[in-house]
Coordinates of C-alpha atoms in Angstrom, one line a residue:
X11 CA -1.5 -148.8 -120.6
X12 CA 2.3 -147.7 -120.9
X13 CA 3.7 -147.6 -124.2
X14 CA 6.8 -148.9 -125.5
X15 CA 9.1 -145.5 -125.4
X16 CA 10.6 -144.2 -129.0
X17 CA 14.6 -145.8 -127.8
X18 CA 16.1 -149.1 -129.8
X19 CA 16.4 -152.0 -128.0
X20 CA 19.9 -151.9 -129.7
X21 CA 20.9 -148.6 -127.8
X22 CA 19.3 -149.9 -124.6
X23 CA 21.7 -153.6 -124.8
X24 CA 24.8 -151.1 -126.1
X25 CA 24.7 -148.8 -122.8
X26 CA 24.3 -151.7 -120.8
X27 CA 27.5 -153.3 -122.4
X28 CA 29.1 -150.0 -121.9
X29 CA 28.7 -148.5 -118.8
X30 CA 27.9 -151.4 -116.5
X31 CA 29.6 -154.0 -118.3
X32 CA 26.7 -156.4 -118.6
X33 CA 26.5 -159.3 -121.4
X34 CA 22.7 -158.8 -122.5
X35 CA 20.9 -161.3 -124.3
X36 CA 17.6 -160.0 -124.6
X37 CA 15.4 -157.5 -123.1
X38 CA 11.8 -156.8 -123.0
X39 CA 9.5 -154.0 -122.5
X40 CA 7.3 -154.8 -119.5
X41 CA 3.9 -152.0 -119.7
X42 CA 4.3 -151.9 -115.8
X43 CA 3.7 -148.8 -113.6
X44 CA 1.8 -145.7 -112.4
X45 CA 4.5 -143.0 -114.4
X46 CA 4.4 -142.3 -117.7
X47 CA 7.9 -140.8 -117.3
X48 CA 9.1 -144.1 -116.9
X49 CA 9.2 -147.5 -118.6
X50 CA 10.9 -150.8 -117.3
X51 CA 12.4 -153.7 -119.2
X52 CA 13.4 -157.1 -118.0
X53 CA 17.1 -158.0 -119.3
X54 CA 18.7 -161.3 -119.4
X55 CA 22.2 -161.8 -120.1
X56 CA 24.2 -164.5 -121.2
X57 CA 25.1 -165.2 -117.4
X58 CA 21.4 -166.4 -116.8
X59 CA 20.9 -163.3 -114.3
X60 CA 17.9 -161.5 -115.1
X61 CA 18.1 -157.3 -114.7
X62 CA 15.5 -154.7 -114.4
X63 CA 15.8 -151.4 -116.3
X64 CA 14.0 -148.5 -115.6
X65 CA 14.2 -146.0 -118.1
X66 CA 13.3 -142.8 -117.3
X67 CA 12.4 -139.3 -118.8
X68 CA 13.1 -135.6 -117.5
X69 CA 15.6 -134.2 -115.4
X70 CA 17.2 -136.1 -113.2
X71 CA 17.2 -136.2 -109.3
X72 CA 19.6 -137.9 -107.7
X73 CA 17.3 -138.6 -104.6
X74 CA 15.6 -141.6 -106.9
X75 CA 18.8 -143.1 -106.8
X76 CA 20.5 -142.4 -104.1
X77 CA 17.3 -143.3 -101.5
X78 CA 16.9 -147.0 -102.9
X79 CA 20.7 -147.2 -102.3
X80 CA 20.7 -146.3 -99.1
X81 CA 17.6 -148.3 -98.2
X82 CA 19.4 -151.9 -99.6
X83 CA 22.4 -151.1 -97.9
X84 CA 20.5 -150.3 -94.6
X85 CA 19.1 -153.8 -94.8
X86 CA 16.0 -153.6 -96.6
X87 CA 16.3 -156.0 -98.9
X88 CA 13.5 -155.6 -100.8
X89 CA 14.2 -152.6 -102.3
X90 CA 16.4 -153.1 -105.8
X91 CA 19.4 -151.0 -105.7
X92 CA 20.7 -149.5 -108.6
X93 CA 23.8 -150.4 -109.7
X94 CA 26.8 -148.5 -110.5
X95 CA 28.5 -147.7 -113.7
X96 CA 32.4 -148.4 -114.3
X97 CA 32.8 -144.7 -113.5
X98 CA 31.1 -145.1 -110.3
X99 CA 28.2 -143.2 -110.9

């Protein structure tokens, strides 16, 4: 089973208020998944739109960012892009 990782939700909602300019309400830590590098919330903001947040660990590679992008805008729509910050990243 996934554990919780060592973040406050508090830090979580303020990014998300931030850098994406989201209104969250709530979130909660859903012990989902195969990596332990990785941990995935459900957020839902005061708009009544639900988000999920992966949180990951490590160095970053833009390939498990940039892939899901492409896929979504290629027409797959089953694939959840991520979406961009104010500053376009």
């Amino acid at each position: 089973m996934l554990e919780k990782p060592n973040v406050p939700d508090a830090d979580l909602l303020a990014c998300l208020r931030d850098q994406y300019a989201l209104h969250p309400t709530q979130i909660a830590f859903l012990p989902i998944g195969n990596d332990v590098h990785t941990a995935v919330y459900r957020v839902s903001t005061d708009e009544a739109i639900s988000y999920f947040l992966k949180l990951r660990s490590g160095p970053f590679a833009a390939p498990t960012v940039a892939l899901p992008r492409l896929l979504h805008d290629q027409g797959i729509t089953a694939i959840i892009p991520p979406l961009p910050t104010h500053a376009g990243h």
